mmCIF file of C-alpha atoms and ligand atoms in Angstrom:
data_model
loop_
_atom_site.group_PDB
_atom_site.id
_atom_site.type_symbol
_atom_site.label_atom_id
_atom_site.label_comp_id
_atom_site.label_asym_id
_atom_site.label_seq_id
_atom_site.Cartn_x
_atom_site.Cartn_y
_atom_site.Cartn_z
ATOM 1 C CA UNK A 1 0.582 -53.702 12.924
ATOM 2 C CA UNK A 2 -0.763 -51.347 10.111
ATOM 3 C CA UNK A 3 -4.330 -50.558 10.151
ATOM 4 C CA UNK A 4 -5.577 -48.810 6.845
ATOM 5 C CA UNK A 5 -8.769 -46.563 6.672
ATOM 6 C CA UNK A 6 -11.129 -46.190 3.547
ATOM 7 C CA UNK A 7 -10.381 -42.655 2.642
ATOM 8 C CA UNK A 8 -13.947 -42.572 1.300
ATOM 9 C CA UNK A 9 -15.160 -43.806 4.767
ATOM 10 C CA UNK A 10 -12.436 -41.499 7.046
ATOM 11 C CA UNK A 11 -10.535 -38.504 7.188
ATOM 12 C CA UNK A 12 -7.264 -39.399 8.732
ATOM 13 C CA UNK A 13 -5.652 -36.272 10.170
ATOM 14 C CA UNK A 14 -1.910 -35.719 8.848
ATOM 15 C CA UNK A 15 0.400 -36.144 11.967
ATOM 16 C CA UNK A 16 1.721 -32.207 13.213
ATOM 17 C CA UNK A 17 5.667 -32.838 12.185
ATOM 18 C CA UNK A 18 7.551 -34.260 15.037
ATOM 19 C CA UNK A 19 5.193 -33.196 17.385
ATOM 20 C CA UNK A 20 2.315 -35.527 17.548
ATOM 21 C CA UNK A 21 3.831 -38.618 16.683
ATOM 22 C CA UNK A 22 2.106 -40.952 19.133
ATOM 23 C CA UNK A 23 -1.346 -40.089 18.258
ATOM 24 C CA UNK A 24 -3.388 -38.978 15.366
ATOM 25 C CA UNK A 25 -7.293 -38.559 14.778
ATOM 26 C CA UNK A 26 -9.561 -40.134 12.651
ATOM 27 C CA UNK A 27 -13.276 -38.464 11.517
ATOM 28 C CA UNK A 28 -15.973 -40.693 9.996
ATOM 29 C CA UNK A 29 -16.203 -39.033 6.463
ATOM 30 C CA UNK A 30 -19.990 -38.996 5.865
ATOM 31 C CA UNK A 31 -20.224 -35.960 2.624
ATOM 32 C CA UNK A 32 -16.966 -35.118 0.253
ATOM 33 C CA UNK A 33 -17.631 -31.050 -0.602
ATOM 34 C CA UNK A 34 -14.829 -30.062 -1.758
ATOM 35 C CA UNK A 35 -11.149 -31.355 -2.092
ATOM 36 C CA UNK A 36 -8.490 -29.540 -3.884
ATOM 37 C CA UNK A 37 -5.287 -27.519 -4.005
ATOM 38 C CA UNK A 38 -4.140 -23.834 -4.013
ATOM 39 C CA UNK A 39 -1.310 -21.909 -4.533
ATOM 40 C CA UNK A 40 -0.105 -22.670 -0.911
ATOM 41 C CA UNK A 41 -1.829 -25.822 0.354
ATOM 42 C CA UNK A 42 -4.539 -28.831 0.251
ATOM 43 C CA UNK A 43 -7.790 -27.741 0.957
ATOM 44 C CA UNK A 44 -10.431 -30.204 1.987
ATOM 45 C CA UNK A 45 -13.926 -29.477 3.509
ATOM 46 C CA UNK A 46 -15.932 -32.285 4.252
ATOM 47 C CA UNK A 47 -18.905 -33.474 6.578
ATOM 48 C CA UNK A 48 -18.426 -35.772 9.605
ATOM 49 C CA UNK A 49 -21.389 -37.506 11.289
ATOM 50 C CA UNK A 50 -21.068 -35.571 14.944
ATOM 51 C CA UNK A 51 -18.736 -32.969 13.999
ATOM 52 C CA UNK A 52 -20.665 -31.383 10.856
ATOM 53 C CA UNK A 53 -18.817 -29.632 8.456
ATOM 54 C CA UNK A 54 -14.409 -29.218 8.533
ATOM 55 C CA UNK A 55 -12.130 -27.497 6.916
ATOM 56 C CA UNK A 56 -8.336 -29.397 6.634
ATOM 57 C CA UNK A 57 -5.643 -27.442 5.193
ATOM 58 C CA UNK A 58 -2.441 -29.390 4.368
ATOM 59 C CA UNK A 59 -4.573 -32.745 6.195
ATOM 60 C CA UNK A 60 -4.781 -30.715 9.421
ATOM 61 C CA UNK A 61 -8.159 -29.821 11.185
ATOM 62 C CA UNK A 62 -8.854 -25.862 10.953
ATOM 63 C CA UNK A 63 -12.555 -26.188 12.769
ATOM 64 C CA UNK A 64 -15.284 -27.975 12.696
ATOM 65 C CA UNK A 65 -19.084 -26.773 12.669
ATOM 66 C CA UNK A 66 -19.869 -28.272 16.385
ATOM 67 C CA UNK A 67 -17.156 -26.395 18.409
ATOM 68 C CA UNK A 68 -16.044 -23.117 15.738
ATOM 69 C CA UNK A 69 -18.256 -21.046 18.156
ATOM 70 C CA UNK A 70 -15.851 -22.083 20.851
ATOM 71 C CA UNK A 71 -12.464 -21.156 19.198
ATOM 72 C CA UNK A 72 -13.216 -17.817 17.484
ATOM 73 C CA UNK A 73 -15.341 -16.642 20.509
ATOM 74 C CA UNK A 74 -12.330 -17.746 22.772
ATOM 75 C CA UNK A 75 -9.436 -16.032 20.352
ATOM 76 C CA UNK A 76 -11.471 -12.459 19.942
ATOM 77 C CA UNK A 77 -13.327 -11.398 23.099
ATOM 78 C CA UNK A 78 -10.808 -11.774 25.739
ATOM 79 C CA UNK A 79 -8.591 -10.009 23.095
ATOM 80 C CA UNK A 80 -10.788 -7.153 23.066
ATOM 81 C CA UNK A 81 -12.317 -6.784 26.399
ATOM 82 C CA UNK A 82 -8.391 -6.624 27.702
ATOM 83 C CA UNK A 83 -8.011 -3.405 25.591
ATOM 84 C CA UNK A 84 -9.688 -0.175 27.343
ATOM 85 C CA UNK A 85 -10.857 1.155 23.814
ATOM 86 C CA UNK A 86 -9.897 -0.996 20.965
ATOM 87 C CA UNK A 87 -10.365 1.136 17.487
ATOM 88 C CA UNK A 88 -8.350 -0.373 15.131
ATOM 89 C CA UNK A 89 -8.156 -4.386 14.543
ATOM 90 C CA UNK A 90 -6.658 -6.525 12.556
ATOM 91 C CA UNK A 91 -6.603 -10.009 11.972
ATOM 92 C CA UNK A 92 -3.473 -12.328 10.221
ATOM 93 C CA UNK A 93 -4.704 -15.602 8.606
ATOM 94 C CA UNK A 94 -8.273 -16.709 9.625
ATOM 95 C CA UNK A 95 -9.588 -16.965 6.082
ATOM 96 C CA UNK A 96 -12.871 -19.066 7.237
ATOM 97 C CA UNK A 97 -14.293 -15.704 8.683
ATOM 98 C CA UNK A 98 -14.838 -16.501 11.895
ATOM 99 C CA UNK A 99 -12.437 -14.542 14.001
ATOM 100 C CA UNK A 100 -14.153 -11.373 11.718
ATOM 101 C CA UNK A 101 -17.318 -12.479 12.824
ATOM 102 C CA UNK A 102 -16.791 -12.145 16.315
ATOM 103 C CA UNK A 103 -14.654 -8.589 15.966
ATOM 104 C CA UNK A 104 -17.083 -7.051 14.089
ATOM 105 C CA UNK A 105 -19.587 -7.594 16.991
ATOM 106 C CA UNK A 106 -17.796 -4.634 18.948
ATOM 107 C CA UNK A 107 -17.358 -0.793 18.263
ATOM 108 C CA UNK A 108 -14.599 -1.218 16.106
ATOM 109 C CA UNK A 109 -13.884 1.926 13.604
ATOM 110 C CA UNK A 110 -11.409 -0.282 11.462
ATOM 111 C CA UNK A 111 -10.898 -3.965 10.655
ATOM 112 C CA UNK A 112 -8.246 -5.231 9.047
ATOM 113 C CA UNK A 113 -7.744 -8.849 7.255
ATOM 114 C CA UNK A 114 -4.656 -10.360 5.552
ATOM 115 C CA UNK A 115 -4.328 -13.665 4.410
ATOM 116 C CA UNK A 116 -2.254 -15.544 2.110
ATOM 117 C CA UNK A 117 -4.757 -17.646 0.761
ATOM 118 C CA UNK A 118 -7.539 -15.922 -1.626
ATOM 119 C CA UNK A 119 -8.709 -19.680 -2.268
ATOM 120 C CA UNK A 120 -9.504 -20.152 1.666
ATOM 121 C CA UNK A 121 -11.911 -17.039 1.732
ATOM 122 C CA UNK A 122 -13.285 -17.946 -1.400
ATOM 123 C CA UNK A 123 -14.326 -21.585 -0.192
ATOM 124 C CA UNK A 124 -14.899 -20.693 2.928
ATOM 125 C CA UNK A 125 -18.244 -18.047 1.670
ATOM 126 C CA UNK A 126 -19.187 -20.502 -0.646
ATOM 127 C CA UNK A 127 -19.468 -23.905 1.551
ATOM 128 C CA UNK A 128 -18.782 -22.167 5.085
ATOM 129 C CA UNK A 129 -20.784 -19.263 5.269
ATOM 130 C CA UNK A 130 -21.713 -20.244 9.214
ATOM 131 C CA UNK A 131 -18.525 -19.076 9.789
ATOM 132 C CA UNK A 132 -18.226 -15.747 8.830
ATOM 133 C CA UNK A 133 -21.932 -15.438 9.004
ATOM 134 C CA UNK A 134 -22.008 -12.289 6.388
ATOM 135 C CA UNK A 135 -18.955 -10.628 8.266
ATOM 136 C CA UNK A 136 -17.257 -10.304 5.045
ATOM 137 C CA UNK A 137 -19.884 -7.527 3.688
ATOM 138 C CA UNK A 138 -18.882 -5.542 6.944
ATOM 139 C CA UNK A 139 -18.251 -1.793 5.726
ATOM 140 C CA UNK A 140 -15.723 -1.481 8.312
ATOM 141 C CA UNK A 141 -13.431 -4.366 6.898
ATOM 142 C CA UNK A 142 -10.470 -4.042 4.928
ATOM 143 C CA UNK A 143 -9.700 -7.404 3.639
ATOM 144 C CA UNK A 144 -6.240 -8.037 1.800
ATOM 145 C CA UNK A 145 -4.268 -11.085 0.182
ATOM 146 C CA UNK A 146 -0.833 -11.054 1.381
ATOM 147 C CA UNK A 147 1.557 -13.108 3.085
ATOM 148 C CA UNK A 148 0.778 -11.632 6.815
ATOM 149 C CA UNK A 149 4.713 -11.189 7.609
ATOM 150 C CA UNK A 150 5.492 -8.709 5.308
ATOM 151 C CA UNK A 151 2.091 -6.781 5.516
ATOM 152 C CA UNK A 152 2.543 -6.396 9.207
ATOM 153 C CA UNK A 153 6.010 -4.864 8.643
ATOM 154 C CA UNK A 154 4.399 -1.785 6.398
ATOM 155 C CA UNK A 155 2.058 -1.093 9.702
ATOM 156 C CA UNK A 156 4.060 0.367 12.515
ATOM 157 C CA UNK A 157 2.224 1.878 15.487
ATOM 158 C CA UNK A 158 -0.606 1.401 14.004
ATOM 159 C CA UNK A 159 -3.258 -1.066 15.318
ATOM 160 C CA UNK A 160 -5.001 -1.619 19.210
ATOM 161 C CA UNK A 161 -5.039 -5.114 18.670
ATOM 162 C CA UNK A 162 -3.953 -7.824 16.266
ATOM 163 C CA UNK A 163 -5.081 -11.454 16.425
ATOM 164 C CA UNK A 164 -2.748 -14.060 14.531
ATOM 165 C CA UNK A 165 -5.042 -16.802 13.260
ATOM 166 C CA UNK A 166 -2.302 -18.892 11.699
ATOM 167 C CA UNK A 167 -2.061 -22.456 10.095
ATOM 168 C CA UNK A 168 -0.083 -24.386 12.305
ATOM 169 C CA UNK A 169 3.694 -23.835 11.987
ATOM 170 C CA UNK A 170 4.415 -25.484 9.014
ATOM 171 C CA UNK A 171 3.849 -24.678 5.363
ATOM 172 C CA UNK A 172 2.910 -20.824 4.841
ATOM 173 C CA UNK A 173 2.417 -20.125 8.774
ATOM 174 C CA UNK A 174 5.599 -21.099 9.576
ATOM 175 C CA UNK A 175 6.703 -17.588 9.021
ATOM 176 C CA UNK A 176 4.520 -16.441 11.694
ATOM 177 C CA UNK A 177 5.704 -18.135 14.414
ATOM 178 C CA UNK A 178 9.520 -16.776 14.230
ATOM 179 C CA UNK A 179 10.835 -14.019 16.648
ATOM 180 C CA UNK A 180 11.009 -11.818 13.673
ATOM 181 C CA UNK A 181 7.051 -11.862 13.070
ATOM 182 C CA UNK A 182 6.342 -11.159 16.744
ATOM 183 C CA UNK A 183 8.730 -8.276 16.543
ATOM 184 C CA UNK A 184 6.811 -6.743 13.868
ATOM 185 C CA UNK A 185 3.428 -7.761 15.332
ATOM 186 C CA UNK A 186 4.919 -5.732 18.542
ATOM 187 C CA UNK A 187 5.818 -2.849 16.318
ATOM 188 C CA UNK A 188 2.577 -2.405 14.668
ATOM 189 C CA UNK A 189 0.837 -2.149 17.741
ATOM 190 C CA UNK A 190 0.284 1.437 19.320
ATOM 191 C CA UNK A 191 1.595 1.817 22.877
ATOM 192 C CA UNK A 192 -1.405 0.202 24.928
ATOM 193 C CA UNK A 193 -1.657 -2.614 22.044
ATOM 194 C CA UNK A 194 -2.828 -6.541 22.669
ATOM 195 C CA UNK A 195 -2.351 -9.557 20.536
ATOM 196 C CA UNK A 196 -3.863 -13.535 20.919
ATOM 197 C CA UNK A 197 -1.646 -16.002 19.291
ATOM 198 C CA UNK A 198 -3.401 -19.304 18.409
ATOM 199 C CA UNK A 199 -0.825 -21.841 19.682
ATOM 200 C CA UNK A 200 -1.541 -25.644 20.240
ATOM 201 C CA UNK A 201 -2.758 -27.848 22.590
ATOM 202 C CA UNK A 202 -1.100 -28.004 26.241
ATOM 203 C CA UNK A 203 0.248 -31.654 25.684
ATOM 204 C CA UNK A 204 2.773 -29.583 23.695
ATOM 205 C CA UNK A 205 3.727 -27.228 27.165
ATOM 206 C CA UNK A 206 6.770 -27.856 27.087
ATOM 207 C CA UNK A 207 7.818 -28.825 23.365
ATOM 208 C CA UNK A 208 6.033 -25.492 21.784
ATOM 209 C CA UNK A 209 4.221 -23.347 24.164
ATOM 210 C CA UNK A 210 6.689 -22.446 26.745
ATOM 211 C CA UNK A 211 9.096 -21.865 23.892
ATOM 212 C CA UNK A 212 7.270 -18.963 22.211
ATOM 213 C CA UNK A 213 5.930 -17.976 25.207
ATOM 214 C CA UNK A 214 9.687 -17.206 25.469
ATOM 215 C CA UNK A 215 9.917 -15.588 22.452
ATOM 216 C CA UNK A 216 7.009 -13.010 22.924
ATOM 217 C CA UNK A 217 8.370 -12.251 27.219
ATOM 218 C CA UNK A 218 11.451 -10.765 24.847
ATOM 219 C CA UNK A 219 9.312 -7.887 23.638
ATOM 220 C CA UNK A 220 5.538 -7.931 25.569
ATOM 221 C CA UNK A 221 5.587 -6.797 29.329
ATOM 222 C CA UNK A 222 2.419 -9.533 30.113
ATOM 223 C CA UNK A 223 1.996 -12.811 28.618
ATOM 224 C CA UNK A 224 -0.465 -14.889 29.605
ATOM 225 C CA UNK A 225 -1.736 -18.412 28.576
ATOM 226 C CA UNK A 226 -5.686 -19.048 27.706
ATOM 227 C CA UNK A 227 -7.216 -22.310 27.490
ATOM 228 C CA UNK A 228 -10.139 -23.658 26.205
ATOM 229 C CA UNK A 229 -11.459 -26.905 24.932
ATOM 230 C CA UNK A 230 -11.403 -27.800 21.478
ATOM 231 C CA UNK A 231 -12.424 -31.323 21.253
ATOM 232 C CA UNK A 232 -11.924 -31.461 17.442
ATOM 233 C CA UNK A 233 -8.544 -30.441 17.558
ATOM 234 C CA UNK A 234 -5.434 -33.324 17.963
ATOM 235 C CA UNK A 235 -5.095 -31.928 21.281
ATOM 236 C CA UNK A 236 -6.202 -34.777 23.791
ATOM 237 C CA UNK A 237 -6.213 -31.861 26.131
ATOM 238 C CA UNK A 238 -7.358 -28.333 26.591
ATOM 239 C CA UNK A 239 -6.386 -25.857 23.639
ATOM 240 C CA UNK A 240 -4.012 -22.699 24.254
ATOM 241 C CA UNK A 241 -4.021 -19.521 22.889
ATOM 242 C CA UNK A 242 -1.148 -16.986 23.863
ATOM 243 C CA UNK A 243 -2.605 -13.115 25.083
ATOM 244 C CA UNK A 244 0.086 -10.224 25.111
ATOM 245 C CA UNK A 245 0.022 -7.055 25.941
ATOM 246 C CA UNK A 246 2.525 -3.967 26.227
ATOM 247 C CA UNK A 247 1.613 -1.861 29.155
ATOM 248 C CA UNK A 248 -1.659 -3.743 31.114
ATOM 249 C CA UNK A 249 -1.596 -7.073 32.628
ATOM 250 C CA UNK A 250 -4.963 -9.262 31.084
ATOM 251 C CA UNK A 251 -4.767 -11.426 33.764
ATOM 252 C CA UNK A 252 -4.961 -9.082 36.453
ATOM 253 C CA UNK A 253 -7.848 -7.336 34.639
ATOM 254 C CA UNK A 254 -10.943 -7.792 37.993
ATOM 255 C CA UNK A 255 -14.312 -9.847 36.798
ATOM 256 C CA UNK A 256 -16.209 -6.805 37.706
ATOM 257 C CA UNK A 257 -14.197 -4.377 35.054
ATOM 258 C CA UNK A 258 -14.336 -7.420 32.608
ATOM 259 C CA UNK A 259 -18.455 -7.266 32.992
ATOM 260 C CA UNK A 260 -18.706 -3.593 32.575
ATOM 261 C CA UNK A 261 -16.589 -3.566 29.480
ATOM 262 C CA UNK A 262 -18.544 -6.551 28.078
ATOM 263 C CA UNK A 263 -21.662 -5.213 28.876
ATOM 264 C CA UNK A 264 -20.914 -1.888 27.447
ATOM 265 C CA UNK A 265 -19.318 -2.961 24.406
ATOM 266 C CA UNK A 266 -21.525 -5.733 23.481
ATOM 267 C CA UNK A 267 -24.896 -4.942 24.862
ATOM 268 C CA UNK A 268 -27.328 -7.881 23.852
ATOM 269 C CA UNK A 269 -24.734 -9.485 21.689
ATOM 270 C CA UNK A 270 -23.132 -10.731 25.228
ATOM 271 C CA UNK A 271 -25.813 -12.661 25.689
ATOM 272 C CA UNK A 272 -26.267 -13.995 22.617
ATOM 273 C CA UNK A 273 -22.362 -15.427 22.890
ATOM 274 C CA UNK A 274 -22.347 -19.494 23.306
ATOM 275 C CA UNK A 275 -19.412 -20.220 25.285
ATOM 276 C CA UNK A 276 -17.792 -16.538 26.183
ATOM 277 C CA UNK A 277 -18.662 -14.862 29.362
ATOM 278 C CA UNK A 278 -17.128 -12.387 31.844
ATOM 279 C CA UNK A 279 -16.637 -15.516 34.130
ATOM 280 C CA UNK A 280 -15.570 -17.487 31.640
ATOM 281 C CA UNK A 281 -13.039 -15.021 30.452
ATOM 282 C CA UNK A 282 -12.045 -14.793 33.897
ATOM 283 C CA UNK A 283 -11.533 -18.167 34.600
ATOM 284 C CA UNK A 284 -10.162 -18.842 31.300
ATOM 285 C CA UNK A 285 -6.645 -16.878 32.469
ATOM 286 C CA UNK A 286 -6.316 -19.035 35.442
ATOM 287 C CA UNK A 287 -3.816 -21.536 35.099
ATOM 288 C CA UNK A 288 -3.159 -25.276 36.866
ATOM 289 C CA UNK A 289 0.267 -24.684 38.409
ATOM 290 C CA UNK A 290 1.912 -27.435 35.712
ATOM 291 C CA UNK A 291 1.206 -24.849 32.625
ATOM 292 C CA UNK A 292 2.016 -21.371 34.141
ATOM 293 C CA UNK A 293 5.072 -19.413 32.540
HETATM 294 N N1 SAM B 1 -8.467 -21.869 13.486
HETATM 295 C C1 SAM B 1 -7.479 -22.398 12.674
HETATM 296 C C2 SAM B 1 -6.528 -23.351 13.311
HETATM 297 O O1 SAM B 1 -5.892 -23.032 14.270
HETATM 298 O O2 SAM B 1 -6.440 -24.468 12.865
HETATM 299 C C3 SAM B 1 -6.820 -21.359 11.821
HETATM 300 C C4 SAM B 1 -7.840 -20.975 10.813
HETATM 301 S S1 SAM B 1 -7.523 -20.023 9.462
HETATM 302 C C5 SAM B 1 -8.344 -20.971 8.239
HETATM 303 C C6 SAM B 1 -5.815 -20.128 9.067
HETATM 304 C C7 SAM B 1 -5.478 -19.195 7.906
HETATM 305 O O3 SAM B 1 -4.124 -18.770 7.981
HETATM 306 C C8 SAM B 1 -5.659 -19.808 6.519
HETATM 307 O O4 SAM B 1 -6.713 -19.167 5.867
HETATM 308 C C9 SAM B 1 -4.302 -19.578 5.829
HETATM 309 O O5 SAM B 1 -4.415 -19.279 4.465
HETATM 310 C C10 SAM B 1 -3.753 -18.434 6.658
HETATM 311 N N2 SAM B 1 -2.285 -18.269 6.596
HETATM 312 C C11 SAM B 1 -1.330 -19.213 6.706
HETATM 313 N N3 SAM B 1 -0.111 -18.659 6.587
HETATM 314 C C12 SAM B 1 -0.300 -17.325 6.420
HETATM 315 C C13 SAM B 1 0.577 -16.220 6.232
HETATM 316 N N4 SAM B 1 1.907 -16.369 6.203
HETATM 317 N N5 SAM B 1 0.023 -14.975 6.106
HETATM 318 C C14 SAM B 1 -1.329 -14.802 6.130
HETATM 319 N N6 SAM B 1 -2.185 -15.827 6.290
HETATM 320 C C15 SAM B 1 -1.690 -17.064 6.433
#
């Protein structure tokens, strides 16, 4: 049977290759804002009725406005928090802002950005600016256009933590799910360095996660999985994001240390958070026995 959607009524999500075959997701399409093309993929941002405002790249959902908060708070503060003085940060890919927006909350002296995509950034000011909520005027920021593999190679020893905010593994963030790229992300961390990898959803345990879970247990000493719900994503399930670290275990990090750092670090901004908390953090690194490495 083949059901066909009005593309002027729905956004049909594109189907992750040989992944997601038995399922795909459809969005009520209530506002075209922009639809185009860059250099490296299909850009669409559009308005659904319950959702708000998306961003697609290459027909797959990046965010939406109703659950961003979730996501980028989710990917950075656990990230952080793990570190026992985080200076230096960069981020690879996350041209919507919003991973920059929640960094450049705490006492950073240095942020770094590289993306591929000047066209994502550009868009994402001009019909996203939720997002990065003004985080792009940060005087701390140093914000680059490069293909995130090769830039992380010129950095060795260099960072306290890195968060990889990658298209999904096809098209140009392919690159950065390869061995190769977490070697270099491991060498351009200093000696106590994290990193969060945004993976998938936990439907894909087996197929995806466990395998470059794999991949980073070759060079990290502590690899954990952190989940979180991300109910515009294809995931059916809860969302995972993959936290390493060289020389301190995250997980075994105690609620009460998490809260002081927090506390310290953020001061009222903790508060202010939506869906991060000390507890939540906490609780976040516990796993159901089925999806533990
Ligand atoms: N939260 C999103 C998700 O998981 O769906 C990711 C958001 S962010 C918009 C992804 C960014 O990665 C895009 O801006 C894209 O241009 C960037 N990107 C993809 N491949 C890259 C590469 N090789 N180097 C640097 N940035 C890359």
């Amino acid at each position: 049977m083949k059901i066909c959607f009005d593309p002027k009524e729905w956004f049909v999500e594109a189907a992750f290759p040989g992944i997601r075959r038995c399922k795909r997701d459809i969005f009520g399409l209530k506002k075209e804002i922009f639809k185009g093309k860059s250099k490296f993929q299909d850009i669409h941002i559009f308005e659904s009725p319950g959702f708000g405002k998306m961003l697609s790249l290459d027909g797959i959902i990046q965010f939406s406005q109703s659950d961003e908060f979730i996501y980028h708070e989710m990917i950075v503060h656990p990230l952080l928090i793990s570190h026992k003085n985080p200076k230096r940060f960069l981020v690879v890919g996350g041209g919507d802002g919003g991973v920059l927006r929640e960094a450049s909350k705490h006492p950073l002296d240095e942020l770094y950005m590289v993306d591929i995509d000047q066209e994502v950034v550009k868009l994402s000011r001009k019909y996203l600016p939720f997002v990065s909520r003004g985080s792009f005027k940060d005087k701390r920021l140093n914000l680059l256009f490069a293909d995130g593999k090769n830039f992380i190679k010129e950095n060795k020893d260099f960072f306290d933590a890195i968060v990889v905010d990658s298209t999904d593994p096809v098209g140009p963030g392919k690159a950065l799910f390869e061995l190769n790229f977490y070697k270099s992300v491991y060498e351009a961390l200093r000696k106590d360095g994290v990193a969060v990898f945004q993976l998938g959803p936990f439907l894909d345990f087996d197929l995806i996660i466990k395998g470059i879970a794999g991949k980073l247990k070759k060079l990290f000493e502590f690899v954990s999985p952190l989940r979180l719900p991300m109910p515009s994503y294809s995931s059916g399930c809860e969302y995972c994001f993959l936290l390493a670290a060289k020389t301190t275990d995250p997980a075994e990090i105690n609620i009460k240390e998490i809260t002081r750092r927090a506390r310290q670090r953020l001061d009222e901004k903790l508060s202010a958070l939506k869906y991060y908390s000390p507890e939540i953090h906490h609780a976040s690194l516990i796993m159901p026995r089925i999806w533990q490495l």
